[in-house]
CSV table of C-alpha atoms in Angstrom, one decimal:
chain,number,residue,atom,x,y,z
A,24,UNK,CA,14.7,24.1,-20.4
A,25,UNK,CA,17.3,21.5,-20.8
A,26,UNK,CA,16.5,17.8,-21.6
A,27,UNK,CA,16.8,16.4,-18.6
A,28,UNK,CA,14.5,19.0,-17.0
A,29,UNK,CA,12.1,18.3,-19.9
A,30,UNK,CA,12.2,14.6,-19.2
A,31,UNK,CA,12.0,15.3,-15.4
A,32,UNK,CA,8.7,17.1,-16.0
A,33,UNK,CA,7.4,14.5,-18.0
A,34,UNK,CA,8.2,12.1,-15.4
A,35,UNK,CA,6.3,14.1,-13.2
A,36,UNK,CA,3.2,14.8,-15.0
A,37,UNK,CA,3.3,10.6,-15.8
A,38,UNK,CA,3.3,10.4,-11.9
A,39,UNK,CA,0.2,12.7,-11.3
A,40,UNK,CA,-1.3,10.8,-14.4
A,41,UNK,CA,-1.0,7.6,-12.9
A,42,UNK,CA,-1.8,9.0,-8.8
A,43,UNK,CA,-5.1,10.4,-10.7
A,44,UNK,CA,-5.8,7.3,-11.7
A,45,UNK,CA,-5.2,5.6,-8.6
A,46,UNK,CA,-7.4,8.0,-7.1
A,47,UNK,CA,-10.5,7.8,-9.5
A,48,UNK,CA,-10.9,3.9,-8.4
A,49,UNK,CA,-11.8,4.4,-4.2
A,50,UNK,CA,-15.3,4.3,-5.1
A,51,UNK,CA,-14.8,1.8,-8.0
A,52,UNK,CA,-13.2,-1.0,-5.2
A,53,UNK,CA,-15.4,-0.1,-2.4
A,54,UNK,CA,-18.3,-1.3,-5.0
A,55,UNK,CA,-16.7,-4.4,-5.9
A,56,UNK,CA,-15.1,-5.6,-2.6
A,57,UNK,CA,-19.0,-5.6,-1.1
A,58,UNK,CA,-19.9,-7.9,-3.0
A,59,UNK,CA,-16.4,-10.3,-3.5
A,60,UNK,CA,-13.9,-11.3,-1.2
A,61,UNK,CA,-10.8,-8.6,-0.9
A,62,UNK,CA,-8.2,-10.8,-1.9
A,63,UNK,CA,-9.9,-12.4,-4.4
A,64,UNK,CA,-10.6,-9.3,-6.3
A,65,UNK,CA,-6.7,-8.4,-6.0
A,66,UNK,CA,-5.9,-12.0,-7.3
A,67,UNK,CA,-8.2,-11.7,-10.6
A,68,UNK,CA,-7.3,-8.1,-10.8
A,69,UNK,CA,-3.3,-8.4,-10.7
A,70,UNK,CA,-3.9,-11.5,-13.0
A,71,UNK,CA,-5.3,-10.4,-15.9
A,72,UNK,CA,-3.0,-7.7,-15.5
A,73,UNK,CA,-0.4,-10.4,-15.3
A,74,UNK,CA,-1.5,-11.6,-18.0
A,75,UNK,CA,-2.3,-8.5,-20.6
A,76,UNK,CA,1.3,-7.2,-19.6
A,77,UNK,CA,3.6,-10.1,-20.3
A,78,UNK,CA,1.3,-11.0,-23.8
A,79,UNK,CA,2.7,-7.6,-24.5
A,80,UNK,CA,6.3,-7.3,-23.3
A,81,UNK,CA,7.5,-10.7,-23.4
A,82,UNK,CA,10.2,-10.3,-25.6
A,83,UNK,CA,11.4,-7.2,-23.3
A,84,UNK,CA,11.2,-9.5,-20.3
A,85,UNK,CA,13.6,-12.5,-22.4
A,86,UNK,CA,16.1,-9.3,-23.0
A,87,UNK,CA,16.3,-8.8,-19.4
A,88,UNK,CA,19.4,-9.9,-17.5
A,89,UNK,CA,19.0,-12.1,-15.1
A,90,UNK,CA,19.6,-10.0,-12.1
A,91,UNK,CA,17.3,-7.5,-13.7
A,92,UNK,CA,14.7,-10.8,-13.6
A,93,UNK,CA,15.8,-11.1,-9.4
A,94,UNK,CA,15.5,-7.5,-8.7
A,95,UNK,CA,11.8,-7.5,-10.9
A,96,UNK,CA,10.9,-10.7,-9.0
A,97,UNK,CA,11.9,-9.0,-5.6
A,98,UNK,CA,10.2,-5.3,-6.1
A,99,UNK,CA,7.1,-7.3,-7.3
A,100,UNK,CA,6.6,-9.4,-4.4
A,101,UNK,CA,7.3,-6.0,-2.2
A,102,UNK,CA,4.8,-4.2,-3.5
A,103,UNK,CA,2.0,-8.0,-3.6
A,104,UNK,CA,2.6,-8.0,-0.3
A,105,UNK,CA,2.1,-4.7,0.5
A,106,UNK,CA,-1.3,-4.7,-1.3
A,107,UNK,CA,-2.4,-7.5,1.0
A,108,UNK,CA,-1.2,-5.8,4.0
A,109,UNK,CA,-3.0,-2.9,3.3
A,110,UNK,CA,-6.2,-4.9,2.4
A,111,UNK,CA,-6.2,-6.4,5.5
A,112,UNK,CA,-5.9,-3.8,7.4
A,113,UNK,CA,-8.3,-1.8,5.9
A,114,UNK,CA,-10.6,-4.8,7.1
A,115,UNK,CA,-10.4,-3.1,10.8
A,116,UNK,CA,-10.3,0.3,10.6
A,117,UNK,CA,-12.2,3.3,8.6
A,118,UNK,CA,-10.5,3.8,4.8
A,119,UNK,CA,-9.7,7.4,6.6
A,120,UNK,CA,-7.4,6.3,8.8
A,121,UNK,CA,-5.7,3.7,6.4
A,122,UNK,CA,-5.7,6.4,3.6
A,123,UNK,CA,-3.4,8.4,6.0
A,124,UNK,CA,-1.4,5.5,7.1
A,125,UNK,CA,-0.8,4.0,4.0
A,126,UNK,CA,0.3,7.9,2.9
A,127,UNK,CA,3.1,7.6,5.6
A,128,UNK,CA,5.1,6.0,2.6
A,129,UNK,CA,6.3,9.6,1.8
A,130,UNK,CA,8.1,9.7,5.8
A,131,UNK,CA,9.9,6.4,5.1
A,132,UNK,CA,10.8,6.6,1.6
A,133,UNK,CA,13.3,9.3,2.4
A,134,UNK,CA,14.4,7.2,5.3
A,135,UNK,CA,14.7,3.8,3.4
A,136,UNK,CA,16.9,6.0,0.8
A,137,UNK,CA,19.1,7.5,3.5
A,138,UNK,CA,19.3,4.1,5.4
A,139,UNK,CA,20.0,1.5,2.2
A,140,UNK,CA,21.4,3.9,-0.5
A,141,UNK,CA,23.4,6.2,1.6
A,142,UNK,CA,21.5,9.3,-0.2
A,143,UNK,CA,21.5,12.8,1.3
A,144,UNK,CA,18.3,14.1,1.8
A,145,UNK,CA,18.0,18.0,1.3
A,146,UNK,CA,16.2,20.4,3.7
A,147,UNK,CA,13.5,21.4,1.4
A,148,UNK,CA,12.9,17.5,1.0
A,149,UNK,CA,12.1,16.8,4.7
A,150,UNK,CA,10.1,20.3,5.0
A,151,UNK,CA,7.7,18.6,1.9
A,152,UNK,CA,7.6,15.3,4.2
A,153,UNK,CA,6.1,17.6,6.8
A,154,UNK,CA,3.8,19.0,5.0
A,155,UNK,CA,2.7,16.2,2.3
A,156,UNK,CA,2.2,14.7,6.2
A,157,UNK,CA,0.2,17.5,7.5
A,158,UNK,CA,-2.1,17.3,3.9
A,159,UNK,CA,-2.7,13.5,4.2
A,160,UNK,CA,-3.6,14.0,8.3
A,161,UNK,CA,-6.0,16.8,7.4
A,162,UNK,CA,-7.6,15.1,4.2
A,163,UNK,CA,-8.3,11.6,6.4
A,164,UNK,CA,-8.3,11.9,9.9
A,165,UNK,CA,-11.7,12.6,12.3
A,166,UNK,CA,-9.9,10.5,14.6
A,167,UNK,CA,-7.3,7.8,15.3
A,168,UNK,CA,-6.3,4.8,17.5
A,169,UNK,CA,-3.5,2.3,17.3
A,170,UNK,CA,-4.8,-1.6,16.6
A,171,UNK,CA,-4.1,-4.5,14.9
A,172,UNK,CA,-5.3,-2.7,11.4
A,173,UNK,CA,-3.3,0.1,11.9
A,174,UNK,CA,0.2,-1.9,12.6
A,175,UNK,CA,-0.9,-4.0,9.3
A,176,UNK,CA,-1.3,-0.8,7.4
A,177,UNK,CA,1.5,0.8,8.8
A,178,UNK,CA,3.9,-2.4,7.9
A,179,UNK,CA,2.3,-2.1,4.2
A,180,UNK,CA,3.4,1.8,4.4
A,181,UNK,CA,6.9,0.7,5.1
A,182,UNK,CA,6.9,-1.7,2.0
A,183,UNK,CA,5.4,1.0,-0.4
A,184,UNK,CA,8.1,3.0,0.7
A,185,UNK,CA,10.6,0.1,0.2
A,186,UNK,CA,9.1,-0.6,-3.1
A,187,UNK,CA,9.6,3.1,-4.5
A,188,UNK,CA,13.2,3.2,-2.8
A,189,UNK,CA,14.0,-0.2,-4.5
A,190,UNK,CA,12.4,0.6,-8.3
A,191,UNK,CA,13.9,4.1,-8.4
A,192,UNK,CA,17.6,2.8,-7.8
A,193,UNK,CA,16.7,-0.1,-10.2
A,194,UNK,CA,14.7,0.6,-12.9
A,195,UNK,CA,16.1,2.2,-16.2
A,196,UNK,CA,14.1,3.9,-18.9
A,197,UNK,CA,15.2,1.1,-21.7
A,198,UNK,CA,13.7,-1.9,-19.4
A,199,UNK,CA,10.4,-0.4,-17.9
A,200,UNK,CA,8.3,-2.9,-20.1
A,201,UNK,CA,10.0,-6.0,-18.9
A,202,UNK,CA,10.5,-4.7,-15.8
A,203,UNK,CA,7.2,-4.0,-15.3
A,204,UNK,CA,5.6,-7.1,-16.4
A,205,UNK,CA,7.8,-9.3,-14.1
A,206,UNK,CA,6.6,-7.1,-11.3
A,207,UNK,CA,2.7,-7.4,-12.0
A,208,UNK,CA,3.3,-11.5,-12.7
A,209,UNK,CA,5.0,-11.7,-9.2
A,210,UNK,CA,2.3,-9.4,-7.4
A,211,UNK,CA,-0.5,-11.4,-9.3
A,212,UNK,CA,1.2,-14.8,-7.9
A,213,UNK,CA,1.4,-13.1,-4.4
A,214,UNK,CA,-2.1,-12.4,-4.3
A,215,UNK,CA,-3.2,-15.5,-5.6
A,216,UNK,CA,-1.2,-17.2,-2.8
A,217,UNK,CA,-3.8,-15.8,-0.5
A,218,UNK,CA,-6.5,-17.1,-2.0
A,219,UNK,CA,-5.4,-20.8,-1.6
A,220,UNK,CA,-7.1,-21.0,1.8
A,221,UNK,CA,-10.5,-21.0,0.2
A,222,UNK,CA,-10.0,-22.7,-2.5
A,223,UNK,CA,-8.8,-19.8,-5.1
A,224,UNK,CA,-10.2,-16.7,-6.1
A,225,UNK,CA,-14.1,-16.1,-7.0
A,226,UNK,CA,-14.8,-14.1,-9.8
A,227,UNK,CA,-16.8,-10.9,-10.2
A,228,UNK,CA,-20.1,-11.5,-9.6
A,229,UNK,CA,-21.6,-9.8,-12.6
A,230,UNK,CA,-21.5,-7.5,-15.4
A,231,UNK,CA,-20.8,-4.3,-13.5
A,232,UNK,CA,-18.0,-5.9,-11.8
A,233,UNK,CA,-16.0,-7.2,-14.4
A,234,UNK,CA,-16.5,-3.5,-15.6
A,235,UNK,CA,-14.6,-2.2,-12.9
A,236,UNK,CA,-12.0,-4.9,-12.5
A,237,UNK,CA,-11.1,-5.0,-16.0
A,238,UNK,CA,-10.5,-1.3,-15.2
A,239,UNK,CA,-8.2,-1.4,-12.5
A,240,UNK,CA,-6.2,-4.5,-13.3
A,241,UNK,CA,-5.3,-2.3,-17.0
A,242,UNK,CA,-5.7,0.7,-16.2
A,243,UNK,CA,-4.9,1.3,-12.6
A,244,UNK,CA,-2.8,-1.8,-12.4
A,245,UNK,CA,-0.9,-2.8,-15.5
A,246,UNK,CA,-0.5,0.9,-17.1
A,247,UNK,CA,-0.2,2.5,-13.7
A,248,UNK,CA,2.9,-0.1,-13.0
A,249,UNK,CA,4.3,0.8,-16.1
A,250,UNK,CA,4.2,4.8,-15.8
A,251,UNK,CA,5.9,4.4,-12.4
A,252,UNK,CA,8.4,2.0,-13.7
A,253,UNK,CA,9.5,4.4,-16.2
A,254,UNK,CA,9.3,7.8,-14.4
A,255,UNK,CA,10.9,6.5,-11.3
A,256,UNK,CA,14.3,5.7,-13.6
A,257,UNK,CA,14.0,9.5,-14.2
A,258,UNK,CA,13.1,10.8,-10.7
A,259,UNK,CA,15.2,10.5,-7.2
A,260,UNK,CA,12.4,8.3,-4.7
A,261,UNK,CA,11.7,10.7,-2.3
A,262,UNK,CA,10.2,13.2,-4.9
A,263,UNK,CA,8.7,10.2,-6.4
A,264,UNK,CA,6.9,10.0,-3.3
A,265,UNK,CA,6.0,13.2,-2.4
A,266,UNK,CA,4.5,13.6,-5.9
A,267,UNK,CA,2.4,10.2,-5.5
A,268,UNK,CA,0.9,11.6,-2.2
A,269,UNK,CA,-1.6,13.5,-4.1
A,270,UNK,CA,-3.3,10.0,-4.3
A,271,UNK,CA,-6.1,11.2,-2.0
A,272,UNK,CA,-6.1,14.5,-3.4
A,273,UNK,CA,-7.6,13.0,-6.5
A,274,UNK,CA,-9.4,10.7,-4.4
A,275,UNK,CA,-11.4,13.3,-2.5
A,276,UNK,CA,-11.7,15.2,-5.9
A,277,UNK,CA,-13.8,12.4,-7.7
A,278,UNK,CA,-16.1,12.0,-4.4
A,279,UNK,CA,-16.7,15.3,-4.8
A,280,UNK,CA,-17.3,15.5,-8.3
A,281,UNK,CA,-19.7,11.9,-8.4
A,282,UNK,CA,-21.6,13.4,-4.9
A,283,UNK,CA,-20.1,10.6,-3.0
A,284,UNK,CA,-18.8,13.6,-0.6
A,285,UNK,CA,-19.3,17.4,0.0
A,286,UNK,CA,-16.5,19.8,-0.2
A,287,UNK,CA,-15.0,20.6,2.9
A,288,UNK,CA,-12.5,22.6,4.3
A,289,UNK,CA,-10.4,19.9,5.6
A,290,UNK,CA,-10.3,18.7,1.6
A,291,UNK,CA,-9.0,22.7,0.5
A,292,UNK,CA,-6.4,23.1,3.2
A,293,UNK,CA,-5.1,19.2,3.6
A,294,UNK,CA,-5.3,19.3,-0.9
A,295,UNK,CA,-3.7,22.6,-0.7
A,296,UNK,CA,-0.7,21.1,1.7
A,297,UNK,CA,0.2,18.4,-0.5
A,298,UNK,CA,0.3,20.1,-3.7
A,299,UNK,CA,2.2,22.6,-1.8
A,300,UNK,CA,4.9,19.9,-1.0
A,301,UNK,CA,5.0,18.9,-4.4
A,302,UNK,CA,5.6,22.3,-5.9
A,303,UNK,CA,8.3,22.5,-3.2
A,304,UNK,CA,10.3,19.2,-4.4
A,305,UNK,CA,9.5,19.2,-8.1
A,306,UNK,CA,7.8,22.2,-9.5
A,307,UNK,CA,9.4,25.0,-7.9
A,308,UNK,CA,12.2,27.2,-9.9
A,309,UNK,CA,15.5,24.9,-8.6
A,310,UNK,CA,18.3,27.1,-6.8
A,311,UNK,CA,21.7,25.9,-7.5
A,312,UNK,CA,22.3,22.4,-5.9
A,313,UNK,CA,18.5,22.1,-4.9
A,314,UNK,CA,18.4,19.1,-6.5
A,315,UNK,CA,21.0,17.2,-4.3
A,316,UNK,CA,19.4,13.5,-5.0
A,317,UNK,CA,20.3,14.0,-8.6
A,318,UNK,CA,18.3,10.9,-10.9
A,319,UNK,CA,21.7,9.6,-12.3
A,320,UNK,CA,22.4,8.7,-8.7
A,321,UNK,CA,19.9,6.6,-8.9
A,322,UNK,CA,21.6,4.4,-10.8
A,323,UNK,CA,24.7,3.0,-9.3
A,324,UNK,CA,25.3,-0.3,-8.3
A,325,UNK,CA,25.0,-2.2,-5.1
């Protein structure tokens, strides 16, 4: 195996690391946000990630140049203002439905990439859009209809998608730290714009909270932003994506496992899809010119 197929792997496996992640904190938010406003939790939460981060990496952040600071600034409030769309939406309709909207990322990342970076997406690509799709619709849907929560959703989709697009073309594996950081300390002030309103953010009511929001604001939120930062300057977005739509695999997996949810064969077949469409993009033995989004296109300037 040649280096960069090595480092591609690892990329990889960081990616299902970090979707695992993601996916072990469902039950962990829908605990907390009972019992404290949504955007209040995402303000504390992307805060003390804020803060933990750029304690850390500060001196990676100074040796960032300045349109490396622009482009952090930008991707960060991208991806704040996707959170809060997504939040919002998931106000109106079932976590289901806004599981399987918000997975719609892997349809328009390819897009975005196609649109904005003039990439050429390969065959096998758009067949692992279908069925990554297919997988998400199985593993969430028992029924859908088109409101106010789904457009929100659907518009916070678009700027996950936009956000994956944007970090894979500009994020390089000797600035992940600072570019990290400057993301979580823009999505932190994005958040905590939305709590003005009331007066700023509440915090966790009690032990059990802080508990789970220290969790995801270092866990899922600081060292999550961090592993993507880094593997996306190894990996083309569109496989990114595919690979990060096993989100709800992991998600169902842990409800299963805590008895939150019995197995089902919606879980096997919908799972079995999107691991299928993984193994097609990134896992699968790679004919000659396969890969035709190779990772150093990533890289070339606007």
């Amino acid at each position: 195996m040649s280096t960069s197929s090595r480092v591609s792997l690892l990329a990889t496996l960081g990616l299902l690391v970090m979707t695992a992640v993601w996916g072990s904190t469902f039950v962990l938010i829908k605990a907390v946000v009972g019992r404290m406003p949504v955007a209040d939790f995402l303000a504390v939460r992307f805060a003390i990630a804020a803060i933990a981060m750029f304690a850390l990496f500060h001196r990676h952040v100074v040796r960032l140049e300045r349109r490396q600071l622009w482009r952090g600034a930008l991707l960060g409030a991208v991806y704040g203002s996707g959170q809060l769309l997504q939040t919002w939406g998931l106000a109106l309709i079932s976590p289901s439905v806004s599981g399987f909207v918000t997975g719609m990322y892997v349809v328009f990342t390819p897009i975005l990439a196609t649109i904005l970076l003039r990439q050429r997406t390969p065959p096998v690509v758009w067949v692992a859009v279908t069925l990554a799709t297919s997988g998400l619709a199985l593993l969430s849907l028992n029924g859908f209809s088109v409101d106010k929560g789904v457009w929100l959703t659907l518009l916070s989709a678009l700027l996950y998608g936009l956000h994956i697009v944007g970090l894979g073309h500009w994020s390089r594996p000797d600035e992940a730290f600072g570019l990290s950081a400057v993301q979580m300390v823009v999505i932190a002030l994005v958040c905590l714009l939305a709590t003005v309103g009331h007066g700023g953010p509440m915090l966790p009511p009690d032990g059990d909270a802080w508990i789970a929001t220290l969790y995801m604001a270092l866990i899922a939120g600081a060292g999550a932003m961090l592993m993507q930062t880094w593997a996306q300057a190894h990996l083309p977005a569109a496989r990114a994506a595919i690979v990060m739509t096993t989100e709800p695999v992991f998600a169902a997996g842990f409800a299963v496992a805590l008895g939150v949810d019995a197995l089902t064969w919606r879980m096997l077949v919908g799972g079995g899809l999107v691991l299928a469409a993984m193994y097609l993009v990134e896992l699968m033995p790679r004919r000659r010119g396969a890969n035709a989004m190779p990772s150093e296109s990533v890289h070339h300037e606007v």
